[in-house]
């Protein structure tokens, strides 16, 4: 860049010294300079986009989880930081790792935890420290039942919803770690989502979710959870470079695993330097085809939102280097569907051939086998490096809710419940990731209400916002 600037200054200096008759030659020189500038930019993009991700050994991931995920907190107030006041213009910061003894919280409602609940939690913590995770699960589950019955705080009038949510979230996080220790990630998954729903500002909740996804070999979703954990760590006042580096390393490892294990498509990240024009997109296609000749049936560049890689995500200091994501597919059919889906205002893919037309279970199953289950992994991977979306604030949650509707028509009830909980966790986290308008806030609340109604088994009503979105 400096060479380009100096060259421009030199050309300008020469232009003042030459006669008017030499303007033609000067114009030719400027054209040549523009060509050189474009060539240098392309060379930079080429070099950065072809830098491979370094392999991160499994032991390093285990060490990171032991330090950040399986940390044993001696006090049950591990997550009980002061309620966070969040506005769209100036996010407040708090120390998400603050651990105060409940009895010394200066009149806080946390010092008035229900006696039966407190005793149950102490018994559960004892079992956990003795590595008796099965017994700990039983005790923490009992504590969760007590919370559902309202036995959280003795003084119901003098407490806030944040206090109750923090305690319930804490119990959920302990159940996540216990189930992971017992190697039962399927049982840990919903608890990881619910702990985020109750306390989305705690970065460890997102990192625990990432650990669960890793155990389930859902690496793209693990990468997204780690990305949000890293961003949330900075947003809530985290300053330890060591912690941030470990989270980024985990995020990078999950992206690497997602790329290595996926066989139906491949990807290329290119640093975003200038405005993306048609000729630039064609160059990206040529670059991709040269690097990945086995994935050229359909190639396109994601048009919505720029992507962030962990190596460039220095949140507190400078805006991170943004990248374009180019995808190539072995199947032309899947590639075209994904590109068509990407061009829509809302990220809805459908098994319906015509609007409002009913579909049979057999048709839905055929669509899932031929198309749906091949699209979902690509959608998840695209989100693994995209913190926000410029289409719609709630786009990620809408993707998951639509997926849940498809699972519902296939009578896969447990999977549907899990995906709805995941969508709710996305909605709860959204206000921390970006400024949202009043309209987006209303949509977020209505989608959250829809998700709760579906989980409760209530029938769909025409007035629900999700039905209106599907009609549009």
CSV table of C-alpha atoms in Angstrom, one decimal:
chain,number,residue,atom,x,y,z
A,1,UNK,CA,0.0,0.0,0.0
A,2,UNK,CA,2.8,2.4,0.8
A,3,UNK,CA,4.5,1.6,-2.5
A,4,UNK,CA,1.2,2.4,-4.3
A,5,UNK,CA,0.9,5.7,-2.4
A,6,UNK,CA,4.5,6.8,-3.1
A,7,UNK,CA,4.0,5.9,-6.8
A,8,UNK,CA,0.9,8.1,-6.9
A,9,UNK,CA,2.8,11.0,-5.3
A,10,UNK,CA,5.6,10.5,-7.8
A,11,UNK,CA,3.2,10.6,-10.7
A,12,UNK,CA,1.5,13.7,-9.4
A,13,UNK,CA,4.9,15.4,-9.0
A,14,UNK,CA,5.9,14.5,-12.5
A,15,UNK,CA,2.6,15.7,-13.9
A,16,UNK,CA,3.2,19.3,-12.6
A,17,UNK,CA,6.7,19.3,-14.3
A,18,UNK,CA,5.7,18.2,-17.8
A,19,UNK,CA,4.2,20.3,-20.5
A,20,UNK,CA,0.5,20.1,-21.4
A,21,UNK,CA,1.5,18.3,-24.6
A,22,UNK,CA,2.5,15.3,-22.5
A,23,UNK,CA,-0.9,14.7,-20.9
A,24,UNK,CA,-1.6,11.8,-23.1
A,25,UNK,CA,1.5,10.0,-21.8
A,26,UNK,CA,0.6,10.9,-18.2
A,27,UNK,CA,-2.9,9.3,-18.8
A,28,UNK,CA,-1.3,6.1,-20.0
A,29,UNK,CA,1.0,6.1,-17.0
A,30,UNK,CA,-2.0,6.5,-14.6
A,31,UNK,CA,-3.8,3.6,-16.4
A,32,UNK,CA,-0.7,1.4,-15.9
A,33,UNK,CA,-0.6,2.4,-12.2
A,34,UNK,CA,-4.2,1.4,-11.8
A,35,UNK,CA,-3.4,-2.0,-13.3
A,36,UNK,CA,-0.5,-2.4,-11.0
A,37,UNK,CA,-2.6,-1.4,-8.0
A,38,UNK,CA,-5.2,-4.0,-8.9
A,39,UNK,CA,-2.6,-6.6,-9.4
A,40,UNK,CA,-1.0,-5.9,-6.0
A,41,UNK,CA,-4.4,-6.1,-4.3
A,42,UNK,CA,-5.2,-9.4,-6.0
A,43,UNK,CA,-1.7,-10.8,-5.0
A,44,UNK,CA,-2.4,-9.9,-1.4
A,45,UNK,CA,-5.9,-11.6,-1.5
A,46,UNK,CA,-4.3,-14.6,-3.2
A,47,UNK,CA,-1.6,-15.0,-0.5
A,48,UNK,CA,-4.0,-14.6,2.4
A,49,UNK,CA,-6.8,-16.7,1.1
A,50,UNK,CA,-4.4,-19.6,0.4
A,51,UNK,CA,-3.0,-19.6,3.9
A,52,UNK,CA,-4.0,-23.0,5.4
A,53,UNK,CA,-5.4,-23.4,8.9
A,54,UNK,CA,-2.8,-25.0,11.1
A,55,UNK,CA,-3.8,-28.3,12.6
A,56,UNK,CA,-4.6,-28.1,16.3
A,57,UNK,CA,-4.1,-31.4,18.2
A,58,UNK,CA,-6.9,-33.0,20.2
A,59,UNK,CA,-4.9,-32.7,23.4
A,60,UNK,CA,-4.9,-28.9,23.0
A,61,UNK,CA,-8.7,-28.9,22.7
A,62,UNK,CA,-9.0,-31.1,25.8
A,63,UNK,CA,-6.7,-28.7,27.7
A,64,UNK,CA,-8.8,-25.7,26.7
A,65,UNK,CA,-12.0,-27.4,27.8
A,66,UNK,CA,-10.4,-28.4,31.2
A,67,UNK,CA,-9.4,-24.8,31.8
A,68,UNK,CA,-12.5,-22.9,30.5
A,69,UNK,CA,-15.4,-25.4,30.4
A,70,UNK,CA,-14.9,-27.9,33.3
A,71,UNK,CA,-13.8,-25.3,35.9
A,72,UNK,CA,-15.2,-26.3,39.2
A,73,UNK,CA,-16.6,-23.3,41.1
A,74,UNK,CA,-16.6,-23.6,44.9
A,75,UNK,CA,-19.5,-21.1,45.2
A,76,UNK,CA,-22.8,-21.5,43.6
A,77,UNK,CA,-22.8,-17.8,42.8
A,78,UNK,CA,-20.3,-18.4,40.0
A,79,UNK,CA,-22.6,-16.7,37.4
A,80,UNK,CA,-24.3,-14.4,39.8
A,81,UNK,CA,-22.8,-11.1,38.7
A,82,UNK,CA,-24.8,-8.0,39.0
A,83,UNK,CA,-27.7,-7.7,36.5
A,84,UNK,CA,-26.4,-6.3,33.3
A,85,UNK,CA,-28.1,-3.1,32.0
A,86,UNK,CA,-27.9,-3.2,28.2
A,87,UNK,CA,-28.9,-0.6,25.7
A,88,UNK,CA,-28.5,-0.4,22.0
A,89,UNK,CA,-26.2,2.6,22.1
A,90,UNK,CA,-23.8,1.9,25.0
A,91,UNK,CA,-23.4,-1.7,26.2
A,92,UNK,CA,-22.6,-2.0,29.9
A,93,UNK,CA,-19.7,-4.2,31.0
A,94,UNK,CA,-19.4,-6.5,33.9
A,95,UNK,CA,-17.0,-9.2,35.1
A,96,UNK,CA,-18.7,-12.4,34.0
A,97,UNK,CA,-16.2,-14.4,36.2
A,98,UNK,CA,-17.1,-12.6,39.4
A,99,UNK,CA,-17.6,-15.1,42.3
A,100,UNK,CA,-19.0,-13.7,45.5
A,101,UNK,CA,-20.1,-15.8,48.5
A,102,UNK,CA,-23.9,-15.6,48.6
A,103,UNK,CA,-24.0,-14.6,52.2
A,104,UNK,CA,-21.8,-11.6,51.6
A,105,UNK,CA,-23.7,-10.0,48.8
A,106,UNK,CA,-24.8,-6.9,50.8
A,107,UNK,CA,-28.5,-7.5,50.9
A,108,UNK,CA,-28.8,-9.0,47.4
A,109,UNK,CA,-31.6,-11.5,46.8
A,110,UNK,CA,-28.8,-14.0,46.2
A,111,UNK,CA,-28.2,-14.1,50.0
A,112,UNK,CA,-31.8,-15.4,50.4
A,113,UNK,CA,-31.7,-18.5,48.3
A,114,UNK,CA,-34.3,-21.0,49.3
A,115,UNK,CA,-33.0,-23.2,52.1
A,116,UNK,CA,-34.0,-26.5,50.5
A,117,UNK,CA,-32.6,-25.5,47.2
A,118,UNK,CA,-29.3,-24.3,48.7
A,119,UNK,CA,-29.0,-27.6,50.6
A,120,UNK,CA,-29.7,-29.6,47.4
A,121,UNK,CA,-27.1,-27.6,45.5
A,122,UNK,CA,-24.5,-28.1,48.2
A,123,UNK,CA,-25.1,-31.9,48.1
A,124,UNK,CA,-24.8,-31.8,44.3
A,125,UNK,CA,-21.6,-29.9,44.4
A,126,UNK,CA,-20.1,-32.4,46.9
A,127,UNK,CA,-21.0,-35.3,44.5
A,128,UNK,CA,-19.4,-33.3,41.6
A,129,UNK,CA,-16.1,-32.7,43.5
A,130,UNK,CA,-16.0,-36.4,44.4
A,131,UNK,CA,-16.3,-37.2,40.6
A,132,UNK,CA,-19.7,-39.0,41.3
A,133,UNK,CA,-21.3,-37.3,38.2
A,134,UNK,CA,-24.3,-39.6,38.1
A,135,UNK,CA,-25.3,-38.7,41.6
A,136,UNK,CA,-24.5,-35.0,40.9
A,137,UNK,CA,-26.9,-35.2,37.9
A,138,UNK,CA,-29.6,-36.5,40.1
A,139,UNK,CA,-29.1,-33.8,42.7
A,140,UNK,CA,-28.9,-30.9,40.1
A,141,UNK,CA,-32.0,-32.3,38.4
A,142,UNK,CA,-33.8,-32.1,41.7
A,143,UNK,CA,-32.6,-28.6,42.2
A,144,UNK,CA,-34.0,-27.7,38.7
A,145,UNK,CA,-37.4,-29.2,39.6
A,146,UNK,CA,-37.4,-27.1,42.8
A,147,UNK,CA,-36.8,-24.0,40.6
A,148,UNK,CA,-39.6,-24.9,38.3
A,149,UNK,CA,-41.9,-25.0,41.3
A,150,UNK,CA,-40.9,-21.5,42.4
A,151,UNK,CA,-38.5,-22.5,45.2
A,152,UNK,CA,-35.6,-20.2,44.2
A,153,UNK,CA,-35.6,-17.1,46.4
A,154,UNK,CA,-37.2,-16.9,49.9
A,155,UNK,CA,-38.2,-13.2,49.4
A,156,UNK,CA,-40.2,-13.3,46.1
A,157,UNK,CA,-41.1,-9.7,46.3
A,158,UNK,CA,-37.6,-8.4,46.9
A,159,UNK,CA,-35.9,-10.2,44.0
A,160,UNK,CA,-35.6,-9.6,40.3
A,161,UNK,CA,-36.1,-12.0,37.4
A,162,UNK,CA,-32.3,-11.8,36.7
A,163,UNK,CA,-31.5,-13.3,40.1
A,164,UNK,CA,-33.8,-16.3,39.4
A,165,UNK,CA,-32.5,-16.7,35.9
A,166,UNK,CA,-28.9,-16.7,37.1
A,167,UNK,CA,-29.5,-19.4,39.7
A,168,UNK,CA,-31.4,-21.6,37.2
A,169,UNK,CA,-28.8,-21.0,34.5
A,170,UNK,CA,-26.1,-22.0,36.9
A,171,UNK,CA,-27.8,-25.3,37.6
A,172,UNK,CA,-28.1,-25.9,33.9
A,173,UNK,CA,-24.4,-25.3,33.4
A,174,UNK,CA,-23.5,-27.9,36.0
A,175,UNK,CA,-25.8,-30.4,34.4
A,176,UNK,CA,-24.0,-29.7,31.1
A,177,UNK,CA,-20.6,-30.4,32.6
A,178,UNK,CA,-21.8,-33.5,34.4
A,179,UNK,CA,-23.3,-35.0,31.3
A,180,UNK,CA,-20.2,-34.2,29.3
A,181,UNK,CA,-18.1,-36.0,32.0
A,182,UNK,CA,-20.5,-39.0,31.7
A,183,UNK,CA,-20.0,-38.8,27.9
A,184,UNK,CA,-23.7,-38.1,27.3
A,185,UNK,CA,-23.6,-35.0,25.1
A,186,UNK,CA,-27.1,-35.6,23.8
A,187,UNK,CA,-28.5,-35.1,27.3
A,188,UNK,CA,-26.3,-32.0,27.8
A,189,UNK,CA,-27.4,-30.2,24.6
A,190,UNK,CA,-30.8,-28.8,25.7
A,191,UNK,CA,-29.3,-27.7,29.1
A,192,UNK,CA,-26.6,-25.8,27.2
A,193,UNK,CA,-29.2,-24.0,25.2
A,194,UNK,CA,-31.3,-23.2,28.2
A,195,UNK,CA,-28.4,-21.8,30.2
A,196,UNK,CA,-27.8,-19.4,27.3
A,197,UNK,CA,-31.5,-18.4,27.2
A,198,UNK,CA,-31.4,-17.6,30.9
A,199,UNK,CA,-27.9,-15.9,30.9
A,200,UNK,CA,-26.7,-15.1,27.4
A,201,UNK,CA,-24.1,-12.6,28.6
A,202,UNK,CA,-21.8,-15.3,30.1
A,203,UNK,CA,-19.2,-16.4,27.6
A,204,UNK,CA,-18.7,-19.7,29.4
A,205,UNK,CA,-22.3,-20.7,28.6
A,206,UNK,CA,-21.5,-20.4,24.8
A,207,UNK,CA,-18.2,-22.2,25.2
A,208,UNK,CA,-20.0,-25.1,27.0
A,209,UNK,CA,-22.4,-25.2,24.1
A,210,UNK,CA,-19.4,-25.4,21.7
A,211,UNK,CA,-18.0,-28.3,23.7
A,212,UNK,CA,-21.3,-30.2,23.5
A,213,UNK,CA,-21.4,-29.6,19.7
A,214,UNK,CA,-17.8,-30.8,19.4
A,215,UNK,CA,-18.7,-34.1,21.2
A,216,UNK,CA,-21.6,-34.5,18.8
A,217,UNK,CA,-19.3,-33.9,15.9
A,218,UNK,CA,-21.3,-30.8,14.9
A,219,UNK,CA,-18.2,-28.8,14.3
A,220,UNK,CA,-19.8,-25.8,12.3
A,221,UNK,CA,-22.2,-25.1,15.2
A,222,UNK,CA,-19.4,-25.5,17.7
A,223,UNK,CA,-17.4,-22.9,15.8
A,224,UNK,CA,-20.2,-20.4,15.9
A,225,UNK,CA,-20.7,-20.9,19.6
A,226,UNK,CA,-16.9,-20.4,20.2
A,227,UNK,CA,-17.0,-17.2,18.0
A,228,UNK,CA,-19.9,-15.8,20.1
A,229,UNK,CA,-18.0,-16.8,23.3
A,230,UNK,CA,-15.0,-14.8,22.2
A,231,UNK,CA,-17.1,-11.8,21.3
A,232,UNK,CA,-19.1,-12.0,24.6
A,233,UNK,CA,-15.9,-12.3,26.6
A,234,UNK,CA,-14.7,-8.9,25.3
A,235,UNK,CA,-18.2,-7.3,25.5
A,236,UNK,CA,-18.6,-8.2,29.2
A,237,UNK,CA,-15.3,-6.8,30.2
A,238,UNK,CA,-12.9,-9.7,29.7
A,239,UNK,CA,-9.3,-8.4,29.4
A,240,UNK,CA,-7.1,-11.6,29.8
A,241,UNK,CA,-5.4,-12.1,26.4
A,242,UNK,CA,-4.6,-15.7,27.5
A,243,UNK,CA,-8.3,-16.5,27.8
A,244,UNK,CA,-9.2,-14.9,24.5
A,245,UNK,CA,-6.4,-16.7,22.8
A,246,UNK,CA,-7.7,-20.1,24.0
A,247,UNK,CA,-11.2,-19.3,22.8
A,248,UNK,CA,-9.9,-18.3,19.4
A,249,UNK,CA,-7.8,-21.4,19.2
A,250,UNK,CA,-10.9,-23.5,19.9
A,251,UNK,CA,-12.9,-21.6,17.3
A,252,UNK,CA,-10.2,-22.1,14.7
A,253,UNK,CA,-10.0,-25.8,15.5
A,254,UNK,CA,-13.8,-26.2,15.0
A,255,UNK,CA,-13.6,-24.5,11.6
A,256,UNK,CA,-10.8,-26.7,10.6
A,257,UNK,CA,-12.7,-29.9,11.7
A,258,UNK,CA,-15.8,-28.7,9.8
A,259,UNK,CA,-13.8,-28.2,6.6
A,260,UNK,CA,-11.9,-31.5,6.9
A,261,UNK,CA,-15.0,-33.6,7.6
A,262,UNK,CA,-17.3,-32.2,5.0
A,263,UNK,CA,-17.3,-33.9,1.6
A,264,UNK,CA,-20.2,-32.4,-0.3
A,265,UNK,CA,-18.8,-28.8,-0.4
A,266,UNK,CA,-15.6,-26.8,0.0
A,267,UNK,CA,-14.9,-23.2,0.9
A,268,UNK,CA,-12.5,-20.3,0.3
A,269,UNK,CA,-12.1,-17.1,2.4
A,270,UNK,CA,-10.8,-14.0,0.6
A,271,UNK,CA,-9.9,-10.8,2.4
A,272,UNK,CA,-12.4,-8.1,1.6
A,273,UNK,CA,-10.4,-5.2,0.1
A,274,UNK,CA,-12.6,-3.3,-2.3
A,275,UNK,CA,-16.2,-3.2,-3.5
A,276,UNK,CA,-17.3,-6.6,-4.9
A,277,UNK,CA,-18.2,-6.2,-8.5
A,278,UNK,CA,-19.2,-8.8,-11.2
A,279,UNK,CA,-15.6,-9.1,-12.5
A,280,UNK,CA,-14.3,-9.7,-9.0
A,281,UNK,CA,-16.8,-12.5,-8.4
A,282,UNK,CA,-15.7,-14.1,-11.6
A,283,UNK,CA,-12.1,-13.9,-10.5
A,284,UNK,CA,-13.0,-15.5,-7.2
A,285,UNK,CA,-14.7,-18.4,-9.1
A,286,UNK,CA,-11.6,-18.9,-11.1
A,287,UNK,CA,-9.4,-18.9,-8.0
A,288,UNK,CA,-11.7,-21.4,-6.3
A,289,UNK,CA,-11.8,-23.7,-9.3
A,290,UNK,CA,-8.0,-23.7,-9.4
A,291,UNK,CA,-7.8,-24.6,-5.7
A,292,UNK,CA,-10.7,-27.0,-5.4
A,293,UNK,CA,-11.2,-28.7,-8.8
A,294,UNK,CA,-13.5,-31.4,-7.3
A,295,UNK,CA,-16.1,-28.9,-6.2
A,296,UNK,CA,-16.9,-26.9,-9.3
A,297,UNK,CA,-20.4,-28.1,-10.2
A,298,UNK,CA,-21.7,-24.8,-8.7
A,299,UNK,CA,-19.7,-22.0,-7.2
A,300,UNK,CA,-21.0,-18.8,-5.6
A,301,UNK,CA,-19.9,-16.2,-3.1
A,302,UNK,CA,-22.1,-15.5,0.0
A,303,UNK,CA,-23.8,-12.1,-0.8
A,304,UNK,CA,-25.0,-11.4,2.8
A,305,UNK,CA,-22.7,-10.1,5.4
A,306,UNK,CA,-18.9,-10.4,5.7
A,307,UNK,CA,-17.1,-13.2,7.5
A,308,UNK,CA,-14.6,-13.1,10.4
A,309,UNK,CA,-11.8,-15.6,10.9
A,310,UNK,CA,-10.5,-16.2,14.4
A,311,UNK,CA,-6.9,-15.1,13.5
A,312,UNK,CA,-8.3,-11.6,12.7
A,313,UNK,CA,-10.9,-11.2,15.5
A,314,UNK,CA,-9.2,-8.7,17.8
A,315,UNK,CA,-12.4,-7.3,19.1
A,316,UNK,CA,-11.3,-4.7,21.6
A,317,UNK,CA,-8.6,-3.0,19.6
A,318,UNK,CA,-9.4,-2.8,15.8
A,319,UNK,CA,-12.3,-3.8,13.7
A,320,UNK,CA,-11.5,-7.4,12.5
A,321,UNK,CA,-10.4,-8.1,9.0
A,322,UNK,CA,-13.5,-9.1,7.0
A,323,UNK,CA,-13.6,-11.8,4.4
A,324,UNK,CA,-15.8,-13.0,1.5
A,325,UNK,CA,-16.9,-16.6,1.6
A,326,UNK,CA,-16.9,-18.6,-1.6
A,327,UNK,CA,-18.5,-22.0,-1.7
A,328,UNK,CA,-18.2,-24.8,-4.2
A,329,UNK,CA,-20.4,-27.9,-4.4
A,330,UNK,CA,-20.2,-31.4,-5.9
A,331,UNK,CA,-23.9,-31.3,-6.5
A,332,UNK,CA,-25.2,-28.6,-8.9
A,333,UNK,CA,-28.7,-29.0,-7.5
A,334,UNK,CA,-27.7,-28.3,-3.9
A,335,UNK,CA,-25.5,-25.4,-4.9
A,336,UNK,CA,-28.3,-23.7,-6.9
A,337,UNK,CA,-30.7,-24.1,-4.0
A,338,UNK,CA,-28.3,-22.6,-1.6
A,339,UNK,CA,-27.6,-19.6,-3.9
A,340,UNK,CA,-31.3,-19.1,-4.4
A,341,UNK,CA,-31.9,-19.3,-0.6
A,342,UNK,CA,-29.1,-16.8,0.0
A,343,UNK,CA,-30.7,-14.2,-2.3
A,344,UNK,CA,-34.0,-14.1,-0.4
A,345,UNK,CA,-34.9,-11.5,2.2
A,346,UNK,CA,-35.6,-14.2,4.8
A,347,UNK,CA,-33.6,-17.4,5.0
A,348,UNK,CA,-36.5,-19.9,4.4
A,349,UNK,CA,-36.1,-23.1,2.5
A,350,UNK,CA,-39.3,-25.0,1.9
A,351,UNK,CA,-40.5,-28.5,0.8
A,352,UNK,CA,-43.7,-26.9,-0.6
A,353,UNK,CA,-43.9,-26.8,-4.4
A,354,UNK,CA,-46.6,-24.0,-4.3
A,355,UNK,CA,-47.6,-21.5,-1.6
A,356,UNK,CA,-50.1,-22.8,1.0
A,357,UNK,CA,-50.2,-26.2,-0.7
A,358,UNK,CA,-50.4,-29.1,1.7
A,359,UNK,CA,-47.7,-31.7,1.6
A,360,UNK,CA,-47.8,-35.3,2.6
A,361,UNK,CA,-45.4,-37.0,5.1
A,362,UNK,CA,-44.0,-39.0,2.2
A,363,UNK,CA,-43.3,-35.8,0.2
A,364,UNK,CA,-41.6,-34.2,3.2
A,365,UNK,CA,-39.5,-37.3,3.8
A,366,UNK,CA,-38.4,-37.3,0.2
A,367,UNK,CA,-37.5,-33.6,0.3
A,368,UNK,CA,-35.5,-34.2,3.5
A,369,UNK,CA,-33.6,-37.1,2.0
A,370,UNK,CA,-32.8,-35.5,-1.3
A,371,UNK,CA,-32.3,-31.8,-0.3
A,372,UNK,CA,-33.0,-30.8,3.3
A,373,UNK,CA,-30.4,-32.8,5.2
A,374,UNK,CA,-27.8,-31.7,2.6
A,375,UNK,CA,-28.6,-28.0,3.0
A,376,UNK,CA,-28.5,-27.8,6.8
A,377,UNK,CA,-24.8,-28.5,7.1
A,378,UNK,CA,-24.0,-25.7,4.6
A,379,UNK,CA,-26.2,-23.2,6.4
A,380,UNK,CA,-24.5,-24.1,9.7
A,381,UNK,CA,-21.0,-23.7,8.2
A,382,UNK,CA,-21.8,-20.3,6.6
A,383,UNK,CA,-22.8,-19.1,10.1
A,384,UNK,CA,-19.6,-20.3,11.8
A,385,UNK,CA,-17.7,-17.2,10.8
A,386,UNK,CA,-20.6,-14.7,10.5
A,387,UNK,CA,-21.4,-12.9,13.7
A,388,UNK,CA,-24.4,-10.9,12.2
A,389,UNK,CA,-26.5,-10.9,9.1
A,390,UNK,CA,-27.4,-7.8,7.0
A,391,UNK,CA,-30.6,-9.4,5.8
A,392,UNK,CA,-32.7,-9.8,9.0
A,393,UNK,CA,-31.6,-9.5,12.6
A,394,UNK,CA,-33.4,-12.8,13.5
A,395,UNK,CA,-32.3,-14.7,10.4
A,396,UNK,CA,-30.4,-17.4,12.2
A,397,UNK,CA,-33.3,-18.1,14.5
A,398,UNK,CA,-35.7,-18.2,11.6
A,399,UNK,CA,-33.5,-20.8,9.9
A,400,UNK,CA,-33.7,-23.0,12.9
A,401,UNK,CA,-37.4,-22.5,13.5
A,402,UNK,CA,-38.1,-23.4,9.9
A,403,UNK,CA,-35.9,-26.5,10.3
A,404,UNK,CA,-37.9,-27.3,13.5
A,405,UNK,CA,-41.2,-27.1,11.5
A,406,UNK,CA,-39.8,-29.6,9.0
A,407,UNK,CA,-38.8,-32.0,11.8
A,408,UNK,CA,-42.3,-31.6,13.2
A,409,UNK,CA,-43.9,-32.7,10.0
A,410,UNK,CA,-41.5,-35.7,10.0
A,411,UNK,CA,-42.7,-36.6,13.6
A,412,UNK,CA,-39.1,-36.2,15.0
A,413,UNK,CA,-40.3,-34.6,18.2
A,414,UNK,CA,-37.1,-34.8,20.3
A,415,UNK,CA,-35.0,-33.3,17.5
A,416,UNK,CA,-37.6,-30.6,17.0
A,417,UNK,CA,-37.6,-29.6,20.6
A,418,UNK,CA,-33.8,-29.4,20.6
A,419,UNK,CA,-33.7,-27.2,17.5
A,420,UNK,CA,-36.4,-24.9,19.0
A,421,UNK,CA,-34.3,-24.5,22.2
A,422,UNK,CA,-31.3,-23.7,20.0
A,423,UNK,CA,-33.4,-21.0,18.1
A,424,UNK,CA,-34.4,-19.5,21.4
A,425,UNK,CA,-30.7,-19.3,22.5
A,426,UNK,CA,-30.0,-17.5,19.3
A,427,UNK,CA,-32.8,-15.0,19.9
A,428,UNK,CA,-31.7,-14.4,23.5
A,429,UNK,CA,-28.1,-13.7,22.4
A,430,UNK,CA,-29.0,-11.4,19.5
A,431,UNK,CA,-29.3,-8.1,21.4
A,432,UNK,CA,-25.6,-8.5,22.6
A,433,UNK,CA,-24.3,-9.1,19.0
A,434,UNK,CA,-25.7,-6.1,17.2
A,435,UNK,CA,-28.0,-3.0,17.6
A,436,UNK,CA,-31.5,-3.9,16.8
A,437,UNK,CA,-34.4,-1.7,15.8
A,438,UNK,CA,-37.7,-1.5,17.6
A,439,UNK,CA,-39.3,-3.5,14.8
A,440,UNK,CA,-36.6,-6.2,15.2
A,441,UNK,CA,-37.1,-6.2,19.0
A,442,UNK,CA,-40.8,-6.8,18.5
A,443,UNK,CA,-40.1,-9.6,16.0
A,444,UNK,CA,-37.6,-11.2,18.4
A,445,UNK,CA,-40.1,-11.3,21.3
A,446,UNK,CA,-42.9,-12.7,19.1
A,447,UNK,CA,-40.6,-15.4,17.7
A,448,UNK,CA,-39.6,-16.3,21.2
A,449,UNK,CA,-43.2,-16.5,22.3
A,450,UNK,CA,-44.0,-18.7,19.2
A,451,UNK,CA,-41.1,-21.0,20.1
A,452,UNK,CA,-42.4,-21.4,23.7
A,453,UNK,CA,-45.9,-22.2,22.5
A,454,UNK,CA,-44.6,-24.9,20.2
A,455,UNK,CA,-42.6,-26.5,23.0
A,456,UNK,CA,-45.7,-26.4,25.2
A,457,UNK,CA,-47.6,-28.3,22.5
A,458,UNK,CA,-50.0,-25.5,21.7
A,459,UNK,CA,-51.6,-25.6,18.2
A,460,UNK,CA,-50.5,-23.1,15.6
A,461,UNK,CA,-52.6,-20.0,15.3
A,462,UNK,CA,-52.9,-17.8,12.2
A,463,UNK,CA,-52.0,-14.7,14.3
A,464,UNK,CA,-48.5,-15.9,15.1
A,465,UNK,CA,-45.6,-14.1,13.6
A,466,UNK,CA,-43.9,-17.3,12.4
A,467,UNK,CA,-47.0,-18.1,10.3
A,468,UNK,CA,-46.9,-14.6,8.8
A,469,UNK,CA,-43.2,-15.0,8.0
A,470,UNK,CA,-43.8,-18.3,6.3
A,471,UNK,CA,-46.6,-16.7,4.2
A,472,UNK,CA,-44.4,-13.9,3.1
